[in-house]
Structures are given as C-alpha cells and as structure tokens.
Amino acid sequence: FMVGNGLTPDDVTNPDRDVDFPESVVSLFKGELGVPPDGWPKALQAKILKGKLPLDGRPGASMAPVDLVQTKADAETLVGEALSEADVASYLMYPKVFRDFVEHRKLYGDVSTLPTPTFFYGLKDQEEISVDIDTGKTLVIRLQSRTESEDDGVVKLFFELNGQSRLVRVPKAGAKAAFDTPKAEEGNSGHVGAPMPGMVVRVAVQKGQVVTKGEPLLALEAMKMETVLGAPRDGRVKAIHAKSGSTVNTRDLLIELD
C-alpha cells in the first residue's frame, strides 16, 4: 500500500498528513485480529482509527453467536449452489471474497487445475502446458502468438488446443478506462483520484451532496484490500466519474468537489 501510493514512514506517521488506510489495516489496529504483547503505537493507532474505539479484550468474546444451519441455508440461497462446511466457514470469515470466488468459479470453472504461474501471469509465446480436467482427460495448450489492438483494447491470442489451432479475442483489463477516464490533477484539493489500480465496490455519495473532510466518498478494492477514500476537505460533490463495478487505474479521477 505504501509503495503503491508513494508513501514514506514519515508520511504515514505524520498527524497532519491524511491517509486513506485500507479497511484491513483499520481492522488490524482496531484489534479484530488480536493485539501485540506491547500494544500498538498509540499515535499511529489513533490516526488509523480516526476516532473509532479499539476493541476491549479478546475479539471473539464480543462476537454475536451464529446459527450455522441458517447461515448455510442463507449462503446457499445467495450463491445459488450447495456449500460444504469449509465453504460456510469461508463465507462467515470473508463473505465478499467468498462471493467473488464463487462467481469467478461459475464464470471460468475450476481454475485450480491450471499451473499457478499460468493463472497469475499467463502463457509466454510458444509455452506449452498440460491441464488435467478429468480422469484420463488432458488438454495440451500451447500459446503461439498474440497481437494487441491499441484502438479497442482487445488482445488476439493464437493458440493450439490438443494440436488444433484456435483464436480468441480477450479485452485487456483497464484498457477502455485508460482512454476514457480523466486524471486527477496533482495538488488539486477538489480532485479525488485512485491511489492504486483496482475496482470501485461502492459509491457513498451523490452529485450535489455536501460533505465534510474525512467523510467516506467511495470504496476501492485492490488485491483483496478494500480502501475507503474520504473527502480531502469540506465541499460539495461536483461530479462523480466512477460507478460500482468499474475498473480504474492509478490517478484516475473518481470524484470532483466544488
């Protein structure tokens, strides 16, 4: 987070420097994962929590009881498929991440059959892999070449599937946004820009709404980290350039304030 936003340790600890910390960091310093033996640095904890009180005592002691049977039924209705006990535990601990995982699996299938480097980085030209999709069923996939279109942000992949040549067109993530989205001006206190590439998960304000400094404007998710962006100053929402579900790049202008 610090590297992506160009922050130094002094920036983070400076009480006069506003930083929109990811929700995972807020949760950590609130004590939801426990507390170090010597506690958290008090000044840093106060800055991160922004007036919220840390938990008192063991985190689990204040958790509400859960009806596992009803929760399982509710989760199955939500995702539209039967869930195992491990799935229900995942849903309870990370409800949004689990829903994203299920939707990803519905769309792309069981990608756990892919080699890990291929899943994260894709194939290199002329690279070949074998994928076991079932007992006795193996796909041999070789990437032959690729071409990129700068106009519509689509990548053409030429590949072999068990020796048969195939072609697929794949939209390049964030390509359209790069053409269409204005950038936040450096030093403009009325511009709220994306601190890192990610996806807008919710917009908390409307055009014309009056906001105060630090009031939540929208939430951005990147690498499973959710960051709530607050108003840099008091003002009125002049324009909203992002919507829930949209993909943004670093410094994309998200909200303008008068």
Short mmCIF file of C-alpha atoms in Angstrom, two decimals:
data_model
loop_
_atom_site.label_atom_id
_atom_site.label_comp_id
_atom_site.label_asym_id
_atom_site.label_seq_id
_atom_site.Cartn_x
_atom_site.Cartn_y
_atom_site.Cartn_z
CA PHE A 1 0.00 0.00 0.00
CA MET A 2 2.79 2.43 0.87
CA VAL A 3 4.78 1.62 -2.27
CA GLY A 4 1.70 1.92 -4.49
CA ASN A 5 0.91 5.36 -3.05
CA GLY A 6 4.49 6.65 -2.81
CA LEU A 7 4.28 6.97 0.99
CA THR A 8 7.26 7.08 3.33
CA PRO A 9 7.17 6.04 7.02
CA ASP A 10 7.20 9.74 7.91
CA ASP A 11 4.12 10.31 5.70
CA VAL A 12 2.25 7.53 7.47
CA THR A 13 3.08 8.72 10.99
CA ASN A 14 2.69 12.45 10.26
CA PRO A 15 -0.52 13.50 12.10
CA ASP A 16 -1.08 16.35 9.62
CA ARG A 17 -0.96 14.08 6.54
CA ASP A 18 -4.33 12.49 5.65
CA VAL A 19 -4.04 8.87 4.57
CA ASP A 20 -6.96 6.66 3.48
CA PHE A 21 -5.86 3.38 5.07
CA PRO A 22 -7.26 0.07 3.72
CA GLU A 23 -10.05 -1.47 5.78
CA SER A 24 -7.77 -4.43 6.55
CA VAL A 25 -5.32 -2.04 8.26
CA VAL A 26 -8.14 -0.35 10.19
CA SER A 27 -9.40 -3.77 11.28
CA LEU A 28 -5.89 -4.78 12.36
CA PHE A 29 -5.30 -1.67 14.50
CA LYS A 30 -8.80 -1.93 15.94
CA GLY A 31 -7.73 -5.26 17.43
CA GLU A 32 -10.01 -7.55 15.40
CA LEU A 33 -7.08 -9.93 14.81
CA GLY A 34 -5.69 -9.58 18.32
CA VAL A 35 -3.17 -7.21 19.89
CA PRO A 36 0.64 -7.46 20.05
CA PRO A 37 2.11 -8.06 23.54
CA ASP A 38 3.18 -4.42 23.82
CA GLY A 39 0.13 -3.00 22.06
CA TRP A 40 0.05 -0.73 19.00
CA PRO A 41 1.88 2.61 18.77
CA LYS A 42 -0.75 4.91 20.29
CA ALA A 43 -0.31 7.87 17.93
CA LEU A 44 -0.40 5.69 14.83
CA GLN A 45 -3.39 3.73 16.13
CA ALA A 46 -5.32 6.96 16.78
CA LYS A 47 -4.53 8.24 13.29
CA ILE A 48 -5.64 5.00 11.60
CA LEU A 49 -8.84 4.59 13.64
CA LYS A 50 -9.87 8.25 13.16
CA GLY A 51 -11.90 8.45 16.35
CA LYS A 52 -13.11 4.83 16.41
CA LEU A 53 -12.51 2.95 19.65
CA PRO A 54 -10.34 -0.18 19.66
CA LEU A 55 -11.83 -3.45 20.90
CA ASP A 56 -11.56 -4.17 24.59
CA GLY A 57 -10.46 -7.74 25.30
CA ARG A 58 -10.38 -10.84 23.13
CA PRO A 59 -12.04 -10.23 19.71
CA GLY A 60 -14.05 -13.45 19.80
CA ALA A 61 -15.60 -12.61 23.17
CA SER A 62 -17.70 -9.79 21.69
CA MET A 63 -18.81 -11.63 18.55
CA ALA A 64 -22.52 -12.39 18.20
CA PRO A 65 -23.47 -16.11 18.12
CA VAL A 66 -24.09 -17.63 14.70
CA ASP A 67 -26.78 -20.11 13.67
CA LEU A 68 -24.67 -22.31 11.39
CA VAL A 69 -27.66 -24.15 9.90
CA GLN A 70 -29.48 -20.95 8.97
CA THR A 71 -26.27 -19.30 7.79
CA LYS A 72 -25.56 -22.26 5.49
CA ALA A 73 -29.08 -22.06 4.04
CA ASP A 74 -28.81 -18.28 3.54
CA ALA A 75 -25.38 -18.58 1.90
CA GLU A 76 -26.56 -21.33 -0.45
CA THR A 77 -29.52 -19.17 -1.49
CA LEU A 78 -27.19 -16.22 -2.04
CA VAL A 79 -24.67 -18.03 -4.26
CA GLY A 80 -27.13 -20.50 -5.84
CA GLU A 81 -25.29 -23.74 -5.07
CA ALA A 82 -24.73 -26.29 -2.31
CA LEU A 83 -21.90 -25.46 0.10
CA SER A 84 -19.64 -27.60 2.26
CA GLU A 85 -18.83 -26.82 5.89
CA ALA A 86 -15.50 -25.40 4.75
CA ASP A 87 -17.36 -23.14 2.30
CA VAL A 88 -19.64 -21.88 5.09
CA ALA A 89 -16.61 -21.14 7.29
CA SER A 90 -15.04 -19.18 4.41
CA TYR A 91 -18.31 -17.30 3.89
CA LEU A 92 -18.51 -16.37 7.58
CA MET A 93 -14.93 -15.09 7.72
CA TYR A 94 -14.74 -13.42 4.30
CA PRO A 95 -18.30 -13.01 2.91
CA LYS A 96 -17.45 -10.71 -0.01
CA VAL A 97 -14.27 -12.56 -1.01
CA PHE A 98 -16.15 -15.87 -0.91
CA ARG A 99 -18.96 -14.50 -3.11
CA ASP A 100 -16.37 -13.21 -5.59
CA PHE A 101 -14.71 -16.63 -5.57
CA VAL A 102 -17.98 -18.43 -6.31
CA GLU A 103 -18.85 -16.01 -9.15
CA HIS A 104 -15.35 -16.44 -10.59
CA ARG A 105 -15.75 -20.23 -10.46
CA LYS A 106 -19.15 -20.05 -12.18
CA LEU A 107 -17.70 -17.92 -14.96
CA TYR A 108 -14.34 -19.64 -15.53
CA GLY A 109 -14.76 -23.08 -13.96
CA ASP A 110 -12.28 -24.74 -11.63
CA VAL A 111 -9.09 -22.81 -12.40
CA SER A 112 -7.21 -24.74 -9.69
CA THR A 113 -6.34 -27.24 -12.46
CA LEU A 114 -4.09 -24.59 -14.05
CA PRO A 115 -0.43 -24.30 -13.02
CA THR A 116 -0.09 -21.41 -10.57
CA PRO A 117 2.32 -19.32 -12.74
CA THR A 118 -0.06 -19.66 -15.70
CA PHE A 119 -3.03 -18.49 -13.62
CA PHE A 120 -1.21 -15.40 -12.36
CA TYR A 121 0.93 -14.45 -15.38
CA GLY A 122 -0.49 -16.27 -18.41
CA LEU A 123 1.47 -18.16 -21.04
CA LYS A 124 4.54 -16.88 -22.84
CA ASP A 125 4.79 -17.22 -26.62
CA GLN A 126 5.42 -20.87 -27.59
CA GLU A 127 4.95 -22.01 -23.98
CA GLU A 128 3.02 -25.28 -23.58
CA ILE A 129 1.17 -26.70 -20.58
CA SER A 130 -0.87 -29.82 -19.85
CA VAL A 131 -4.10 -29.45 -17.90
CA ASP A 132 -5.89 -32.47 -16.40
CA ILE A 133 -9.59 -31.59 -16.46
CA ASP A 134 -10.84 -35.07 -15.51
CA THR A 135 -9.61 -38.61 -15.07
CA GLY A 136 -7.96 -39.56 -18.36
CA LYS A 137 -8.79 -36.17 -19.93
CA THR A 138 -5.83 -33.88 -20.54
CA LEU A 139 -5.71 -30.65 -22.53
CA VAL A 140 -2.40 -29.70 -24.12
CA ILE A 141 -2.35 -25.93 -24.61
CA ARG A 142 0.35 -24.00 -26.47
CA LEU A 143 0.33 -20.24 -26.99
CA GLN A 144 1.59 -19.46 -30.50
CA SER A 145 1.47 -15.66 -30.61
CA ARG A 146 -0.55 -12.59 -29.70
CA THR A 147 -1.42 -9.26 -31.24
CA GLU A 148 -2.72 -6.17 -29.47
CA SER A 149 -5.12 -3.57 -30.82
CA GLU A 150 -4.44 -0.13 -29.38
CA ASP A 151 -7.80 1.19 -30.62
CA ASP A 152 -10.30 -1.08 -28.89
CA GLY A 153 -8.09 -2.56 -26.16
CA VAL A 154 -8.55 -6.16 -27.37
CA VAL A 155 -5.78 -8.77 -27.42
CA LYS A 156 -5.90 -11.57 -30.01
CA LEU A 157 -4.42 -14.85 -28.80
CA PHE A 158 -3.45 -17.55 -31.30
CA PHE A 159 -3.06 -20.92 -29.58
CA GLU A 160 -3.19 -24.68 -30.07
CA LEU A 161 -5.60 -26.90 -28.16
CA ASN A 162 -4.54 -30.55 -28.47
CA GLY A 163 -2.83 -29.65 -31.76
CA GLN A 164 -5.78 -27.72 -33.24
CA SER A 165 -5.23 -24.01 -33.99
CA ARG A 166 -7.62 -21.64 -32.24
CA LEU A 167 -8.11 -17.87 -31.91
CA VAL A 168 -9.65 -15.95 -29.02
CA ARG A 169 -10.15 -12.21 -28.52
CA VAL A 170 -9.67 -11.04 -24.93
CA PRO A 171 -10.44 -7.50 -23.68
CA LYS A 172 -7.40 -6.02 -21.96
CA ALA A 173 -8.25 -5.14 -18.35
CA GLY A 174 -8.48 -1.40 -17.80
CA ALA A 175 -7.74 -0.55 -21.45
CA LYS A 176 -11.02 1.27 -22.09
CA ALA A 177 -10.77 3.10 -18.79
CA ALA A 178 -7.31 4.33 -19.77
CA PHE A 179 -8.79 6.04 -22.85
CA ASP A 180 -11.97 7.43 -21.29
CA THR A 181 -11.13 8.43 -17.72
CA PRO A 182 -9.61 11.84 -16.88
CA LYS A 183 -6.73 12.02 -14.42
CA ALA A 184 -6.74 13.75 -11.04
CA GLU A 185 -4.67 16.93 -11.05
CA GLU A 186 -1.68 16.91 -8.73
CA GLY A 187 -2.20 19.39 -5.88
CA ASN A 188 -5.90 19.98 -6.66
CA SER A 189 -7.73 19.52 -3.35
CA GLY A 190 -11.03 19.14 -5.19
CA HIS A 191 -9.88 16.09 -7.13
CA VAL A 192 -10.15 12.63 -5.56
CA GLY A 193 -8.05 10.18 -7.58
CA ALA A 194 -7.49 6.44 -7.38
CA PRO A 195 -4.45 5.72 -5.18
CA MET A 196 -3.88 2.40 -6.98
CA PRO A 197 -5.37 0.26 -9.76
CA GLY A 198 -8.50 -1.57 -8.60
CA MET A 199 -12.27 -1.83 -8.75
CA VAL A 200 -14.83 0.55 -7.30
CA VAL A 201 -17.01 -1.53 -4.95
CA ARG A 202 -19.39 1.22 -3.81
CA VAL A 203 -20.02 4.95 -4.12
CA ALA A 204 -21.28 6.51 -0.88
CA VAL A 205 -22.25 9.98 -2.13
CA GLN A 206 -24.42 11.63 -4.78
CA LYS A 207 -23.85 14.61 -7.06
CA GLY A 208 -24.65 17.83 -5.22
CA GLN A 209 -24.21 16.29 -1.76
CA VAL A 210 -22.43 18.39 0.87
CA VAL A 211 -19.56 16.52 2.54
CA THR A 212 -17.15 17.24 5.36
CA LYS A 213 -13.45 16.50 5.50
CA GLY A 214 -12.82 12.76 6.02
CA GLU A 215 -16.40 11.72 5.15
CA PRO A 216 -16.40 8.47 3.11
CA LEU A 217 -16.84 9.09 -0.63
CA LEU A 218 -16.29 5.65 -2.15
CA ALA A 219 -14.59 2.30 -1.56
CA LEU A 220 -11.93 0.84 -3.82
CA GLU A 221 -10.79 -2.78 -3.83
CA ALA A 222 -7.32 -3.82 -4.97
CA MET A 223 -5.61 -7.16 -4.33
CA LYS A 224 -8.44 -8.06 -1.92
CA MET A 225 -7.70 -4.91 0.09
CA GLU A 226 -10.63 -2.53 0.45
CA THR A 227 -9.78 1.14 0.89
CA VAL A 228 -12.35 3.79 1.79
CA LEU A 229 -11.48 7.16 0.24
CA GLY A 230 -12.52 10.14 2.36
CA ALA A 231 -13.18 13.73 1.35
CA PRO A 232 -9.89 15.68 1.33
CA ARG A 233 -11.77 18.80 2.53
CA ASP A 234 -15.23 20.20 3.14
CA GLY A 235 -17.19 20.81 -0.04
CA ARG A 236 -19.97 19.77 -2.38
CA VAL A 237 -19.80 16.84 -4.79
CA LYS A 238 -19.48 18.45 -8.23
CA ALA A 239 -19.12 15.30 -10.35
CA ILE A 240 -18.78 11.54 -9.95
CA HIS A 241 -16.66 9.83 -12.60
CA ALA A 242 -16.81 6.27 -11.25
CA LYS A 243 -19.55 3.76 -10.54
CA SER A 244 -19.71 0.49 -8.62
CA GLY A 245 -18.06 -2.34 -10.54
CA SER A 246 -15.90 -0.10 -12.73
CA THR A 247 -12.17 -0.77 -13.05
CA VAL A 248 -9.82 2.17 -12.52
CA ASN A 249 -6.12 2.87 -12.86
CA THR A 250 -3.77 4.86 -10.64
CA ARG A 251 -4.61 8.61 -10.57
CA ASP A 252 -7.90 8.17 -12.43
CA LEU A 253 -10.25 10.99 -11.38
CA LEU A 254 -13.06 9.46 -9.33
CA ILE A 255 -14.85 12.42 -7.72
CA GLU A 256 -14.67 16.22 -8.05
CA LEU A 257 -15.54 18.61 -5.23
CA ASP A 258 -16.56 22.28 -5.50
#
